[in-house]
mmCIF file of C-alpha atoms in Angstrom:
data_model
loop_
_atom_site.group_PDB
_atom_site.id
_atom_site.type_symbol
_atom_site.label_atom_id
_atom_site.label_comp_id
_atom_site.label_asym_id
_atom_site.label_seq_id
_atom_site.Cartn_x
_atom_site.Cartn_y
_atom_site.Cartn_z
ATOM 1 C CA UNK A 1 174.793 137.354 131.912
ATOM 2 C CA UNK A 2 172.101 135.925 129.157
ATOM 3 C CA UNK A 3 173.267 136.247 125.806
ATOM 4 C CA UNK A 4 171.289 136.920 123.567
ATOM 5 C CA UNK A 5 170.636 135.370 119.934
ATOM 6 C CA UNK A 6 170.187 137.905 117.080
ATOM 7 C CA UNK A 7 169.743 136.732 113.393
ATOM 8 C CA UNK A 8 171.716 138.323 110.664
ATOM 9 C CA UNK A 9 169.096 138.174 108.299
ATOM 10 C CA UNK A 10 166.017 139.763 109.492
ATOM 11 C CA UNK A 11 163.968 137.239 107.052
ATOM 12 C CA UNK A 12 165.422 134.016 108.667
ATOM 13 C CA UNK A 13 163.508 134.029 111.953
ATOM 14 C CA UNK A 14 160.152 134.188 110.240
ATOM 15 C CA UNK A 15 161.089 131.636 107.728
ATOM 16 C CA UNK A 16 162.275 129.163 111.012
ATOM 17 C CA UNK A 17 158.625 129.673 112.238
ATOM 18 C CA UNK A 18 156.593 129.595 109.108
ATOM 19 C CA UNK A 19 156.355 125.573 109.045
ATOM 20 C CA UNK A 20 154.985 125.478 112.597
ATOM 21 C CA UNK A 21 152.699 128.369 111.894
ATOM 22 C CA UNK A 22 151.646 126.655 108.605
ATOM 23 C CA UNK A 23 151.048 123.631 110.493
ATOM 24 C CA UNK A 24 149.281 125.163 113.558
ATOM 25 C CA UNK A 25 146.907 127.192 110.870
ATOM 26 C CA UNK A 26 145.960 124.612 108.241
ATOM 27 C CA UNK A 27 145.407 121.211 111.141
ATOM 28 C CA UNK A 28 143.736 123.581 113.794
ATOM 29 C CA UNK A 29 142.554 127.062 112.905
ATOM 30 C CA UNK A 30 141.584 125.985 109.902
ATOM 31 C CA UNK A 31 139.315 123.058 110.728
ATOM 32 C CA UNK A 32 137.646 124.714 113.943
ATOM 33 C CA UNK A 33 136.606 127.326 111.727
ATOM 34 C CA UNK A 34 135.393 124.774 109.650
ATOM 35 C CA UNK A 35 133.371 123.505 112.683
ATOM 36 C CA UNK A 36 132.357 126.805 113.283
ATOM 37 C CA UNK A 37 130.758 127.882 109.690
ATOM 38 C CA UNK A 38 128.738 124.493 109.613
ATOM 39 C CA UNK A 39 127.738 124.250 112.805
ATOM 40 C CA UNK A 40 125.798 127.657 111.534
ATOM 41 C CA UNK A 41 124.356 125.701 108.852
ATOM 42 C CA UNK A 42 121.916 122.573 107.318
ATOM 43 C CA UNK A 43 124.062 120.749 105.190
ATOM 44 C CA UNK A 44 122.503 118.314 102.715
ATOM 45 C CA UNK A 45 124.105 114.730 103.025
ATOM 46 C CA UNK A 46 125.581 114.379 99.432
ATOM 47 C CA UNK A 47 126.992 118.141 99.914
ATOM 48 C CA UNK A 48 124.374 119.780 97.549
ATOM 49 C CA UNK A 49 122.595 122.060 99.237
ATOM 50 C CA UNK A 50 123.575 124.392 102.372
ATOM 51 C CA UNK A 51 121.346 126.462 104.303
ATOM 52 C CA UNK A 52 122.104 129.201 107.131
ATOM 53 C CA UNK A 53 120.067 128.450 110.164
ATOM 54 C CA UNK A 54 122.220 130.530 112.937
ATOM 55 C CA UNK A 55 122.073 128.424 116.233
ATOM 56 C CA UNK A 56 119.551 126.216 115.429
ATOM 57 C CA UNK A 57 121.367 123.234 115.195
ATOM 58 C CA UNK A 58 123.433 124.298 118.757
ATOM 59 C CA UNK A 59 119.466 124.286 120.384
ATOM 60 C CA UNK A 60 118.315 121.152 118.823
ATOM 61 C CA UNK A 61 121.625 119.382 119.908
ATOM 62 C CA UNK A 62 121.413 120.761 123.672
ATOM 63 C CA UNK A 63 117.887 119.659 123.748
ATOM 64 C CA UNK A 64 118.649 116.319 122.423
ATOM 65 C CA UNK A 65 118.132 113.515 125.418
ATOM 66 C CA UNK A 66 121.048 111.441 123.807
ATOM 67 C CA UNK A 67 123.442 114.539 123.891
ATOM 68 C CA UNK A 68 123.024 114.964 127.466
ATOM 69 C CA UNK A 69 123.111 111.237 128.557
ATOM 70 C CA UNK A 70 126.661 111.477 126.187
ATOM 71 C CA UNK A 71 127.820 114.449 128.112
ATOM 72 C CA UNK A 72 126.782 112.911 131.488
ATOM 73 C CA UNK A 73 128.748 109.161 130.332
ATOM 74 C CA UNK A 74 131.744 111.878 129.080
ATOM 75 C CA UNK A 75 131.476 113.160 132.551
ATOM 76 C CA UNK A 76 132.120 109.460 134.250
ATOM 77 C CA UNK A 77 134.558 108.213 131.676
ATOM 78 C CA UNK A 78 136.943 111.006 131.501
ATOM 79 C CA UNK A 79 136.757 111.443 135.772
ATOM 80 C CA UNK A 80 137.413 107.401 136.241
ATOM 81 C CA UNK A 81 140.086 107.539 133.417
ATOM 82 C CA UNK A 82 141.947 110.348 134.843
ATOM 83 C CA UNK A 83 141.872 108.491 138.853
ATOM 84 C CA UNK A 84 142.783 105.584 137.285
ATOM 85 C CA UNK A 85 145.597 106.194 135.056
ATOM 86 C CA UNK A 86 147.229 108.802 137.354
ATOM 87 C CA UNK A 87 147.435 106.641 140.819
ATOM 88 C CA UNK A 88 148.730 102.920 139.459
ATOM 89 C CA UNK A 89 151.545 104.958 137.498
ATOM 90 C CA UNK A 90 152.509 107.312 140.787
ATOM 91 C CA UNK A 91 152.692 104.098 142.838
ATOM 92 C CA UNK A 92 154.469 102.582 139.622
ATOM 93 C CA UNK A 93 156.801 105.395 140.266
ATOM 94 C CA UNK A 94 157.548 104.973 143.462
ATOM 95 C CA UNK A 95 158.221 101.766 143.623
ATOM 96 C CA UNK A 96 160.702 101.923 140.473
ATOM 97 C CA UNK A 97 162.647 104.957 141.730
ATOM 98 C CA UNK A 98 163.827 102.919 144.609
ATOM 99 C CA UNK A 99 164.694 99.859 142.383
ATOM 100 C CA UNK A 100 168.763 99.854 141.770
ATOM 101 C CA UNK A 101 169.254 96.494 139.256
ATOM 102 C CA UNK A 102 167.482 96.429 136.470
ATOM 103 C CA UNK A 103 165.562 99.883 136.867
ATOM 104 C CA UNK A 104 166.170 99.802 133.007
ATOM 105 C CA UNK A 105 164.554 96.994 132.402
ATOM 106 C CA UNK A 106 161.244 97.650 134.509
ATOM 107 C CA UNK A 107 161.215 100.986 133.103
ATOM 108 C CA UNK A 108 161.216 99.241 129.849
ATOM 109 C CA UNK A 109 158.214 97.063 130.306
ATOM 110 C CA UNK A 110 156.530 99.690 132.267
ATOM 111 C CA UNK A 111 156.505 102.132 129.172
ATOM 112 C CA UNK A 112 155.663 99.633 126.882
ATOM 113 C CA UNK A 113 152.057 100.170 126.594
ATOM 114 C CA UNK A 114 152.517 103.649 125.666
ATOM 115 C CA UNK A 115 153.740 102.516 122.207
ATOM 116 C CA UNK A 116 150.365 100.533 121.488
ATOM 117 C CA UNK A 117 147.802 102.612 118.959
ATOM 118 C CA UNK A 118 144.991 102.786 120.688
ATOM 119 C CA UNK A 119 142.434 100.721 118.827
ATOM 120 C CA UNK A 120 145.079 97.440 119.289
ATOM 121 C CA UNK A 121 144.718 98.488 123.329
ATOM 122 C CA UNK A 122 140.977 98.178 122.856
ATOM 123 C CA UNK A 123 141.265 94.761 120.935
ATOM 124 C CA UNK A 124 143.628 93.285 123.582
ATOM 125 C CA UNK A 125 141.527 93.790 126.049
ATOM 126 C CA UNK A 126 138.264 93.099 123.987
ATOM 127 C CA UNK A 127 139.972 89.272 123.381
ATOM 128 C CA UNK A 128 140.793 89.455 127.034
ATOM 129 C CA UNK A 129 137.103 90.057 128.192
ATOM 130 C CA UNK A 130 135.060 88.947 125.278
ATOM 131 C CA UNK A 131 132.572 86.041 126.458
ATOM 132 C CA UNK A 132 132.927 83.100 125.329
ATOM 133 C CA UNK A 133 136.703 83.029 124.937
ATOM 134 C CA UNK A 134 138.570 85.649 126.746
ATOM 135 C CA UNK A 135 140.847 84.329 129.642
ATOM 136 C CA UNK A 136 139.555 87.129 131.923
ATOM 137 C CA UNK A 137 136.025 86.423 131.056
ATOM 138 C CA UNK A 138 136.519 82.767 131.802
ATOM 139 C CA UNK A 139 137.857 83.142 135.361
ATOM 140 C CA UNK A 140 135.046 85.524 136.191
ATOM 141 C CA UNK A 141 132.162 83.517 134.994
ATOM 142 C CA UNK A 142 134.345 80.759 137.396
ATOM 143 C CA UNK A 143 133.518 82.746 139.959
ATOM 144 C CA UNK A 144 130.080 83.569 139.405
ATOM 145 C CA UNK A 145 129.730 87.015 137.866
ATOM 146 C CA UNK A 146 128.107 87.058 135.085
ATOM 147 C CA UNK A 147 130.206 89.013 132.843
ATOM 148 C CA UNK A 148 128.871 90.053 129.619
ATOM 149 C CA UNK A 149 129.829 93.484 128.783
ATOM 150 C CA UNK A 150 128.050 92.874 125.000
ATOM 151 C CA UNK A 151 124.612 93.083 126.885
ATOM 152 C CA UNK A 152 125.027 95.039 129.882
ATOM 153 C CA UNK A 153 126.132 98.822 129.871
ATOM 154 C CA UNK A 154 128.240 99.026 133.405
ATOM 155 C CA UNK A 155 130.352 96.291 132.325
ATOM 156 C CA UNK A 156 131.158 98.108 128.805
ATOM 157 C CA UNK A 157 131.606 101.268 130.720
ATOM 158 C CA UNK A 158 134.383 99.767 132.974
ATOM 159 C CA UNK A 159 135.950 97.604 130.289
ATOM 160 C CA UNK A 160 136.946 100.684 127.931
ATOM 161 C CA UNK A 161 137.553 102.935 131.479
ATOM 162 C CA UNK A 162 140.076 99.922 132.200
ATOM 163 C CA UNK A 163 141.525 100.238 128.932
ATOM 164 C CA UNK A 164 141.837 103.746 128.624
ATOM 165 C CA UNK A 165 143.921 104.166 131.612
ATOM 166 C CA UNK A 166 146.107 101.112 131.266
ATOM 167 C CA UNK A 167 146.813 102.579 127.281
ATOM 168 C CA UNK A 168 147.666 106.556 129.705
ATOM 169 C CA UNK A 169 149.683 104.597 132.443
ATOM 170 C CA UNK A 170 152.961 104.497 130.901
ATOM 171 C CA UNK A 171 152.844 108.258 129.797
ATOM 172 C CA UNK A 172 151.903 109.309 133.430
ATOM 173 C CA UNK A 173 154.895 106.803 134.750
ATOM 174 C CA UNK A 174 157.225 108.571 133.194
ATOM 175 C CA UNK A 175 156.662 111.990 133.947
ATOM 176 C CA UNK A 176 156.091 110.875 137.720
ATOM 177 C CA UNK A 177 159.505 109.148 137.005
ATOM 178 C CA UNK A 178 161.497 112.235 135.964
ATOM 179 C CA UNK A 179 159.712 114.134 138.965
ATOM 180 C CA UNK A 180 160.662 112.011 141.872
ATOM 181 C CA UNK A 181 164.015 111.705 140.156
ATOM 182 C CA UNK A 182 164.368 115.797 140.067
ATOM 183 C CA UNK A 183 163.717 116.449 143.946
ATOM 184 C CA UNK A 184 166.901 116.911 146.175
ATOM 185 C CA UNK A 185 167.633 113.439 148.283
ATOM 186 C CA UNK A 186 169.113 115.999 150.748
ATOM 187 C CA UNK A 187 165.198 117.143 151.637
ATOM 188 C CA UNK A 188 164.085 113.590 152.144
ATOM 189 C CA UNK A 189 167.298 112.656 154.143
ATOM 190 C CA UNK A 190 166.691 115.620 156.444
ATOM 191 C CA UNK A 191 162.936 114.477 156.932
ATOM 192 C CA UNK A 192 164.289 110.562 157.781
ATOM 193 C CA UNK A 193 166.938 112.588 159.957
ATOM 194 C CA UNK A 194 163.557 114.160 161.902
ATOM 195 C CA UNK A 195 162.451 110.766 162.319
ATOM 196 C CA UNK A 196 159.759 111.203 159.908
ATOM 197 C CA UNK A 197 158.502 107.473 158.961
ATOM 198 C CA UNK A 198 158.316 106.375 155.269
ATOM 199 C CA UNK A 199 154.738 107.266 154.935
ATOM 200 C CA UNK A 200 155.327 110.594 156.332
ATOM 201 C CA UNK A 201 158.025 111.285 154.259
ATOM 202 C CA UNK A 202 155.975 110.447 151.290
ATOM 203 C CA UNK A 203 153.168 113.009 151.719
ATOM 204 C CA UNK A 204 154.367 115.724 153.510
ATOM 205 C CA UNK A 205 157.956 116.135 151.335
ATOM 206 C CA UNK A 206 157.375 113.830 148.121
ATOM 207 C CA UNK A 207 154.028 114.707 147.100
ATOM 208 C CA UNK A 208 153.910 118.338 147.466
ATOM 209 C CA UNK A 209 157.088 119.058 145.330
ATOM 210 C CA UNK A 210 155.162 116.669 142.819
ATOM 211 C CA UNK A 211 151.895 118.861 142.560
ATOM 212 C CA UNK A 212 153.106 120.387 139.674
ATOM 213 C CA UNK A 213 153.807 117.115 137.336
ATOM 214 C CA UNK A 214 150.875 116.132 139.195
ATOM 215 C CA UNK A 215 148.549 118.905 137.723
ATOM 216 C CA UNK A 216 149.890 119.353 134.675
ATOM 217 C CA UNK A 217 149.291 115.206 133.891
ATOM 218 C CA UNK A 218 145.596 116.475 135.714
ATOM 219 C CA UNK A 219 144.959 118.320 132.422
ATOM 220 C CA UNK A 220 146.604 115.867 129.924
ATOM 221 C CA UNK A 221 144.736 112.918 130.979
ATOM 222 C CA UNK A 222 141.494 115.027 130.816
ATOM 223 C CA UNK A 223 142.061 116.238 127.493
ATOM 224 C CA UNK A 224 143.431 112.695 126.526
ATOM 225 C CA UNK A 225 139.991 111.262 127.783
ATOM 226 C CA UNK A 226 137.648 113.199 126.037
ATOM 227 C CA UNK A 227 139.293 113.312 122.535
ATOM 228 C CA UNK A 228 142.375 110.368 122.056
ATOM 229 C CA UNK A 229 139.914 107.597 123.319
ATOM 230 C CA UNK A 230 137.936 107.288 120.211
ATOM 231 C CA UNK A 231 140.013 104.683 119.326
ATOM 232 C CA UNK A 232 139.262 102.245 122.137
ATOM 233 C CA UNK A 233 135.717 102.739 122.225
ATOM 234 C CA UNK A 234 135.450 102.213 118.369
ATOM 235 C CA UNK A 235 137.329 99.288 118.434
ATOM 236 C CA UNK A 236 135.487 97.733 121.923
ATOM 237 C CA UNK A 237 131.781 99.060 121.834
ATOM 238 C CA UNK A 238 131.142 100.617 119.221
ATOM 239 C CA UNK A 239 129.780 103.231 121.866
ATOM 240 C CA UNK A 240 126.957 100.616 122.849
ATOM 241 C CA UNK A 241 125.429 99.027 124.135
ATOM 242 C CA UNK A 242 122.268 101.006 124.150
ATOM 243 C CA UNK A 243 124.769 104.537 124.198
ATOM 244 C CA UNK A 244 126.260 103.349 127.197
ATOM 245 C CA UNK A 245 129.604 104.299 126.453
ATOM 246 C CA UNK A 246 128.907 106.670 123.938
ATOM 247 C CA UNK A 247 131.296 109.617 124.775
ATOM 248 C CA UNK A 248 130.922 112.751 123.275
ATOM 249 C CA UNK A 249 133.334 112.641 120.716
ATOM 250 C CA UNK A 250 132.167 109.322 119.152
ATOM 251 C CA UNK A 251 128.820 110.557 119.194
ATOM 252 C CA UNK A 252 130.387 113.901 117.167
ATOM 253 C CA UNK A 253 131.900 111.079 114.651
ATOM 254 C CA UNK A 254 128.767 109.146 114.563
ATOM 255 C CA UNK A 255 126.385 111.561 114.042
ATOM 256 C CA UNK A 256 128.801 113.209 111.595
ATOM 257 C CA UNK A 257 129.766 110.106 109.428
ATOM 258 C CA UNK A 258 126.997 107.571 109.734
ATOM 259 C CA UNK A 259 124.061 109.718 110.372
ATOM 260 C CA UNK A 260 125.304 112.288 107.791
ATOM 261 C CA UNK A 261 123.860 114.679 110.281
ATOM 262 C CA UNK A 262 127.031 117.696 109.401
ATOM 263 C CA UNK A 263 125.900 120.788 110.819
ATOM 264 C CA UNK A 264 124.509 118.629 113.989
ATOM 265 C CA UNK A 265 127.923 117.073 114.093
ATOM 266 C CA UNK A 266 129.949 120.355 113.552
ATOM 267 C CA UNK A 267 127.770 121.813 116.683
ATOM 268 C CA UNK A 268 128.685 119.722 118.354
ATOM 269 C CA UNK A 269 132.164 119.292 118.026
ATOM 270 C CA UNK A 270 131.846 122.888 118.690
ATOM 271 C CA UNK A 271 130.396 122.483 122.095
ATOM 272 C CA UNK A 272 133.169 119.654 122.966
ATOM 273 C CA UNK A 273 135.858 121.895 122.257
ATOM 274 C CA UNK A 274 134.020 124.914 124.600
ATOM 275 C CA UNK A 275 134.003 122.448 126.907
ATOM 276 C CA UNK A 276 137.280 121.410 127.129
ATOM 277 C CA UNK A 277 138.828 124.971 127.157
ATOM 278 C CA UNK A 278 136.588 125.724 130.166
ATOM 279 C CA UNK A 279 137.307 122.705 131.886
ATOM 280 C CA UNK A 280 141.513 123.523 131.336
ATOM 281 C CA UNK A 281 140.369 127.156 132.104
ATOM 282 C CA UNK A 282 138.554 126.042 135.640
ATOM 283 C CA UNK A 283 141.893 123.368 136.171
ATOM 284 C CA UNK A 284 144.445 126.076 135.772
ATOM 285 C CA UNK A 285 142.116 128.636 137.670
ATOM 286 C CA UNK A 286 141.739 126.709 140.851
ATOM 287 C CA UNK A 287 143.379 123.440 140.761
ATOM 288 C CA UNK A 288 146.780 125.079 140.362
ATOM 289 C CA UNK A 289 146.586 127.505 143.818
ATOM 290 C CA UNK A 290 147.211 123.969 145.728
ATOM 291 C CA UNK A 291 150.263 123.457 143.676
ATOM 292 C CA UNK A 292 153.623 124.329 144.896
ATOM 293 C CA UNK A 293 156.543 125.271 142.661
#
């Protein structure tokens, strides 16, 4: 039988949640409704004159050609991110659940990367592919690509989708890591004892019991994609060249801080988060029937 915790005081349980409330209410209720009143609104740059124009500025951003070719390069990044960080750290998983001396020292190095901010993960691998003098660079123009992300928009695109998911690998290691660790050995000694082969064993008795770590690191690296890669891109491209890798949350930021363009920028930070709640709605709507508790 559950016991069951009752507080003395009838004022102490509100006063244990009031700092989480307070945070929760003054570093996300309060700024989205922020985003919300000026996204209503034409702001003057220097903050001197404000101006209710309803959804005007929501119609001039969705008609915008730049908006949709961010929303369409948003689309790309954030898919190839999510691939790309989730598969390298389940094989990474794999392959250091069976290791038995120095597993703590793999799994060391392997969540490493996870400590990096991640503008220093974009400059690493800026000085690693930067022309001229990164050692990546080098060995490809040895072989006869010519790399030059600065000029050509594919290249940028793949250097900050590399990037991205190397800086997500380590955080989608280790939950893959505490999954495999979690399921019985019993199961996957009784599959062997079938005379299922490795492979088999894998996908048919591994994988399924880890669809839910598996979705739930789905949604993460989404979210993670569209909103903590700022930092990368900033630091890399500078969301060029030409807007090539100008995702829709740099573009909120640049329009925002450089272009002064506030109610523009609150619109569509607006839209961004819309987008994100639908896309978590759509994941947990129909992504989740194929996963098995």
């Amino acid at each position: 039988m559950r016991r069951r915790v009752v507080f003395k005081q009838k004022l102490l349980p509100y006063l244990l949640l009031a700092p989480q409330v307070a945070i929760t209410l003054v570093f996300f209720y309060w700024p989205a409704a922020q985003a919300v009143w000026y996204s209503t609104r034409r702001e003057d740059p220097f903050g001197l004159r404000s101006q209710f124009v309803g959804l005007e500025n929501f119609i001039t951003v969705l008609e915008d050609p730049s908006y949709i070719n961010s929303l369409t390069t948003t689309a790309i990044f954030s898919l190839a991110v999510a691939v790309l960080a989730i598969v390298p750290a389940l094989l990474l998983a794999v392959m250091a659940d069976r290791v038995v001396r120095a597993a703590t020292v793999y799994k060391t190095i392997l969540l490493s990367p996870y400590a990096v901010a991640p503008a220093i993960a974009g400059v690493l691998w800026l000085f690693l592919f930067a022309p001229g003098i990164g050692v990546v660079a080098y060995v490809l123009q040895f072989l006869g690509i010519d790399w030059n992300f600065v000029l050509r928009g594919e290249q940028a695109m793949l250097l900050v989708i590399i990037a991205s998911a190397w800086k997500q690998i380590s955080y989608n290691f280790l939950f893959f890591l505490a999954g495999l660790q979690s399921i019985p050995k019993s199961l996957i000694e009784a599959a062997a004892i079938d005379g299922a082969g490795e492979g088999r064993r894998f996908w048919d008795v591994v994988f399924p019991l880890l669809s839910p770590t598996t979705f739930f690191l789905l949604v993460v690296n989404v979210v993670y994609a569209f909103f903590d890669t700022f930092g990368i891109i900033h630091a890399v491209t500078q969301g060029g060249p030409a807007k090539a890798t100008e995702i829709l949350v740099y573009k909120v930021w640049y329009d925002g801080v450089m272009a002064l363009d506030l109610g523009g920028s609150s619109a569509q930070s607006v839209i961004l988060m819309g987008i994100v709640i639908a896309l978590t709605a759509i994941q947990f709507r129909y992504v989740e029937r194929k996963v098995h508790y």
